[in-house]
Short mmCIF file of C-alpha atoms and ligand atoms in Angstrom, two decimals:
data_model
loop_
_atom_site.label_atom_id
_atom_site.label_comp_id
_atom_site.label_asym_id
_atom_site.label_seq_id
_atom_site.Cartn_x
_atom_site.Cartn_y
_atom_site.Cartn_z
CA MET L 306 109.10 106.90 102.61
CA ILE L 307 111.62 104.25 103.60
CA ALA L 308 112.52 104.07 107.30
CA SER L 309 116.05 105.13 108.11
CA VAL L 310 118.90 103.16 109.63
CA GLN L 311 118.65 102.57 113.37
CA PRO L 312 121.73 102.93 115.55
CA PRO L 313 122.59 99.85 117.63
CA GLU L 314 120.55 99.73 120.83
CA GLY L 315 121.92 101.92 123.59
CA GLY L 316 124.38 103.45 121.14
CA GLN L 317 126.96 100.89 122.27
CA LEU L 318 128.90 98.93 119.69
CA LEU L 319 129.42 95.44 121.04
CA SER L 320 131.20 93.71 118.21
CA PRO L 321 133.68 94.57 115.45
CA LEU L 322 131.17 93.03 113.03
CA GLU L 323 128.72 95.87 113.55
CA ILE L 324 128.50 98.85 111.25
CA ASP L 325 127.60 101.98 113.20
CA PRO L 326 125.48 104.05 110.82
CA THR L 327 126.23 107.16 112.86
CA GLN L 328 129.95 106.80 112.16
CA VAL L 329 129.85 106.25 108.39
CA ASP L 330 128.27 108.05 105.49
CA PRO L 331 126.41 106.27 102.73
CA PRO L 332 127.25 104.60 100.46
CA LEU L 333 129.22 101.90 102.28
CA ASP L 334 132.85 101.64 101.25
CA TRP L 335 133.27 97.87 100.91
CA ALA L 336 137.05 97.84 100.59
CA GLY L 337 137.35 100.12 103.63
CA LEU L 338 134.91 98.05 105.68
CA PHE L 339 136.39 94.65 104.92
CA GLY L 340 139.98 95.64 104.21
CA ASN L 341 140.01 93.81 100.88
CA GLU L 342 138.47 93.83 97.41
CA GLN L 343 136.52 90.57 97.63
CA PRO L 344 133.03 90.43 96.11
CA VAL L 345 130.22 91.40 98.48
CA GLU L 346 126.93 89.61 99.06
CA VAL L 347 124.07 91.07 101.11
CA GLU L 348 121.29 89.33 103.03
CA LEU L 349 118.22 91.40 103.90
CA GLY L 350 116.29 90.19 106.94
CA CYS L 351 119.09 87.95 108.18
CA GLY L 352 117.24 87.08 111.41
CA LYS L 353 119.50 85.17 113.77
CA GLY L 354 122.17 84.78 111.10
CA MET L 355 122.34 81.09 110.24
CA PHE L 356 122.70 81.66 106.49
CA LEU L 357 125.48 84.19 107.06
CA ARG L 358 127.31 81.89 109.43
CA GLU L 359 127.40 79.07 106.89
CA ALA L 360 128.06 81.28 103.88
CA ALA L 361 130.95 83.13 105.53
CA ARG L 362 132.50 79.87 106.69
CA LEU L 363 132.20 78.16 103.30
CA HIS L 364 133.29 81.19 101.26
CA PRO L 365 136.12 83.08 102.97
CA ASP L 366 136.82 84.70 99.57
CA VAL L 367 133.45 86.50 99.68
CA ASN L 368 132.39 89.31 102.04
CA TYR L 369 128.90 89.27 103.55
CA LEU L 370 126.70 92.03 104.93
CA GLY L 371 123.66 91.02 106.98
CA VAL L 372 120.86 93.54 107.41
CA GLU L 373 118.24 93.06 110.11
CA ARG L 374 115.57 95.52 111.18
CA ALA L 375 114.43 93.95 114.45
CA SER L 376 116.70 94.74 117.35
CA LYS L 377 115.99 91.41 119.07
CA TYR L 378 117.13 89.28 116.10
CA TYR L 379 119.93 91.66 115.18
CA ARG L 380 121.46 91.25 118.64
CA VAL L 381 121.22 87.45 118.43
CA ALA L 382 122.91 87.53 115.03
CA VAL L 383 125.68 89.80 116.32
CA SER L 384 126.30 87.56 119.30
CA ARG L 385 126.28 84.28 117.34
CA LEU L 386 128.30 85.53 114.38
CA THR L 387 130.91 87.26 116.51
CA LYS L 388 131.63 83.90 118.15
CA THR L 389 132.40 82.33 114.75
CA GLY L 390 135.49 84.51 114.37
CA SER L 391 134.72 85.01 110.66
CA THR L 392 136.31 88.22 109.44
CA ASN L 393 134.34 88.39 106.18
CA LEU L 394 131.07 89.37 107.89
CA ARG L 395 129.46 92.67 108.83
CA LEU L 396 126.04 93.42 110.29
CA MET L 397 123.85 96.47 110.19
CA ARG L 398 120.62 97.14 112.02
CA ALA L 399 118.57 98.79 109.32
CA ASP L 400 115.63 98.59 106.99
CA GLY L 401 116.57 96.50 103.98
CA LEU L 402 114.93 98.79 101.43
CA ASP L 403 116.73 101.81 102.88
CA VAL L 404 120.03 99.94 102.68
CA LEU L 405 119.45 99.20 98.99
CA ASP L 406 118.25 102.73 98.37
CA ARG L 407 121.00 104.70 100.08
CA TRP L 408 123.76 102.58 101.56
CA ILE L 409 124.84 100.41 98.64
CA ALA L 410 126.64 102.02 95.73
CA PRO L 411 125.25 101.19 92.27
CA GLY L 412 126.67 98.01 90.73
CA SER L 413 128.66 97.08 93.84
CA ILE L 414 127.29 93.76 95.13
CA ALA L 415 127.52 90.30 93.60
CA ARG L 416 124.45 88.73 95.20
CA LEU L 417 121.38 89.73 97.14
CA HIS L 418 119.70 87.17 99.40
CA ILE L 419 116.20 87.37 100.90
CA TYR L 420 115.08 84.21 102.67
CA PHE L 421 111.66 83.70 104.22
CA PRO L 422 110.61 87.35 104.31
CA ASP L 423 107.84 88.13 106.81
CA PRO L 424 104.50 87.53 105.04
CA TRP L 425 102.46 90.02 107.12
CA PRO L 426 99.24 88.14 106.28
CA LYS L 427 96.78 90.84 107.40
CA LYS L 428 95.84 93.14 104.55
CA ARG L 429 96.41 96.31 106.57
CA HIS L 430 100.00 95.14 107.19
CA HIS L 431 100.85 94.39 103.55
CA LYS L 432 102.66 97.72 103.28
CA ARG L 433 105.28 96.33 105.69
CA ARG L 434 106.29 93.60 103.24
CA ILE L 435 109.78 93.87 101.83
CA PHE L 436 108.75 92.40 98.45
CA ARG L 437 107.19 95.17 96.38
CA PRO L 438 107.82 96.33 92.82
CA GLU L 439 110.43 98.94 93.78
CA LEU L 440 112.50 96.25 95.51
CA MET L 441 113.40 94.80 92.12
CA GLU L 442 114.53 98.16 90.77
CA LEU L 443 116.61 98.82 93.87
CA ALA L 444 118.13 95.31 93.65
CA ALA L 445 118.95 95.79 89.98
CA ARG L 446 120.67 99.08 90.74
CA CYS L 447 122.84 97.56 93.51
CA LEU L 448 123.91 94.37 91.73
CA VAL L 449 126.85 94.06 89.37
CA PRO L 450 125.88 93.05 85.81
CA GLY L 451 125.29 89.29 85.96
CA GLY L 452 124.80 89.52 89.74
CA GLU L 453 122.23 87.28 91.40
CA PHE L 454 119.10 87.69 93.46
CA CYS L 455 118.29 84.63 95.62
CA VAL L 456 114.97 84.17 97.37
CA ALA L 457 113.03 81.55 99.30
CA THR L 458 109.61 81.42 100.91
CA ASP L 459 107.23 78.89 102.40
CA HIS L 460 104.20 81.13 102.12
CA GLY L 461 101.42 80.42 99.62
CA ASP L 462 99.84 83.86 99.11
CA TYR L 463 102.97 85.90 99.65
CA GLY L 464 104.88 83.41 97.48
CA THR L 465 102.40 84.05 94.68
CA LEU L 466 102.88 87.80 95.03
CA ILE L 467 106.68 87.40 95.07
CA ARG L 468 106.51 85.33 91.87
CA GLU L 469 104.29 87.98 90.27
CA ILE L 470 106.72 90.74 91.22
CA LEU L 471 109.63 88.71 89.86
CA ALA L 472 107.71 87.86 86.67
CA ALA L 473 107.03 91.58 86.14
CA SER L 474 110.74 92.35 86.34
CA MET L 475 111.94 89.91 83.68
CA ASP L 476 113.25 92.87 81.69
CA LEU L 477 115.81 93.20 84.50
CA PHE L 478 116.24 89.62 85.71
CA GLU L 479 116.31 86.15 84.16
CA PRO L 480 115.62 82.96 86.14
CA ARG L 481 118.46 80.53 86.78
CA ALA L 482 118.23 76.89 87.73
CA TRP L 483 118.91 76.23 91.42
CA PRO L 484 118.88 72.50 92.14
CA GLU L 485 117.92 71.36 95.62
CA ASP L 486 121.39 69.93 96.23
CA ALA L 487 123.28 72.98 94.93
CA PRO L 488 126.09 73.77 97.39
CA ASP L 489 125.06 77.43 97.62
CA ARG L 490 121.53 76.63 98.78
CA LEU L 491 122.32 77.00 102.45
CA PRO L 492 120.14 76.42 105.50
CA THR L 493 118.46 79.28 107.32
CA ASN L 494 116.66 79.20 110.67
CA TYR L 495 113.29 79.50 108.97
CA ALA L 496 114.10 77.01 106.21
CA LEU L 497 114.78 74.40 108.89
CA LYS L 498 111.77 75.45 110.95
CA TRP L 499 109.32 75.19 108.06
CA GLU L 500 110.91 72.02 106.73
CA ARG L 501 110.38 70.39 110.12
CA ALA L 502 106.76 71.60 110.04
CA GLY L 503 106.30 69.82 106.69
CA ARG L 504 105.74 72.99 104.65
CA ALA L 505 106.66 73.14 100.96
CA LEU L 506 109.54 75.58 100.39
CA TRP L 507 110.07 77.55 97.19
CA TRP L 508 113.64 78.60 96.35
CA ALA L 509 114.58 80.61 93.28
CA ARG L 510 117.46 82.63 91.93
CA TYR L 511 117.65 85.21 89.21
CA ARG L 512 120.45 86.85 87.28
CA LEU L 513 120.58 90.55 86.49
CA ARG L 514 120.50 90.84 82.70
CA SER L 515 122.47 94.05 82.45
CA ALA L 516 122.97 97.28 84.37
CA PRO L 517 119.69 99.26 84.22
C1 SAM X 1145 110.81 85.23 108.90
S1 SAM X 1145 112.31 85.95 109.38
C2 SAM X 1145 113.51 85.09 108.37
C3 SAM X 1145 114.90 85.20 108.91
C4 SAM X 1145 115.99 84.51 108.08
N1 SAM X 1145 116.10 85.09 106.76
C5 SAM X 1145 115.71 83.02 107.99
O1 SAM X 1145 115.40 82.55 106.87
O2 SAM X 1145 115.83 82.35 109.00
C6 SAM X 1145 112.24 87.52 108.54
C7 SAM X 1145 113.26 88.49 109.09
O3 SAM X 1145 113.30 89.65 108.28
C8 SAM X 1145 113.37 90.81 109.12
N2 SAM X 1145 112.83 91.92 108.34
C9 SAM X 1145 111.55 92.10 107.96
N3 SAM X 1145 111.44 93.21 107.22
C10 SAM X 1145 112.68 93.74 107.13
C11 SAM X 1145 113.21 94.88 106.49
N4 SAM X 1145 112.43 95.71 105.80
N5 SAM X 1145 114.53 95.12 106.59
C12 SAM X 1145 115.32 94.30 107.31
N6 SAM X 1145 114.88 93.20 107.95
C13 SAM X 1145 113.58 92.92 107.85
C14 SAM X 1145 112.54 90.41 110.34
O4 SAM X 1145 112.83 91.21 111.46
C15 SAM X 1145 112.94 88.96 110.51
O5 SAM X 1145 114.09 88.81 111.30
#
């Protein structure tokens, strides 16, 4: 059972960037939300929002939805991203798997980003991990044909599991080269944090082969 969308804390909407799940019905109507027909990219687990800030600034012709489950980080992201004045951004406090499952219409997003997902190293917590086999099926359903799935991690064991899950979904996705200096490999809070700590980072992107 996937946890449902949480309303913003206190029920108060603080920013025009926020999507109030109590005021809209799934699936999200992208054109209605953004007021245009630009392609939409989604980041699950956006944390404090650094990737979204850069992406929205660099690509005003793309719309971005950030999804964050933890209230503390969600509020930081709302505050920081509201200050940017970018109009091509929206944020939702929700569980990423639930958003893929219910809130995104099939074949309606151009890219899905998941950067530095929580590894939950203790075995009894593994069920909290966002990377699991059904994630790939949900991602494939939400992406447009040829759409991309971008991922990064610093974590050895979890990284191995992520690669195994991706390898098992090669009927749906094919790997694409993603050079270190590619302009769309943007910084995230955790990328910078782990880089500073001297950890090896693994970045990869995949293309959806065709609509499942
Ligand atoms: C390690 S942080 C990485 C944040 C950001 N992506 C970065 O690279 O700086 C992982 C984030 O994912 C969020 N998260 C974990 N599981 C989630 C889920 N199922 N749905 C939405 N967010 C989730 C956590 O609350 C946390 O903010």
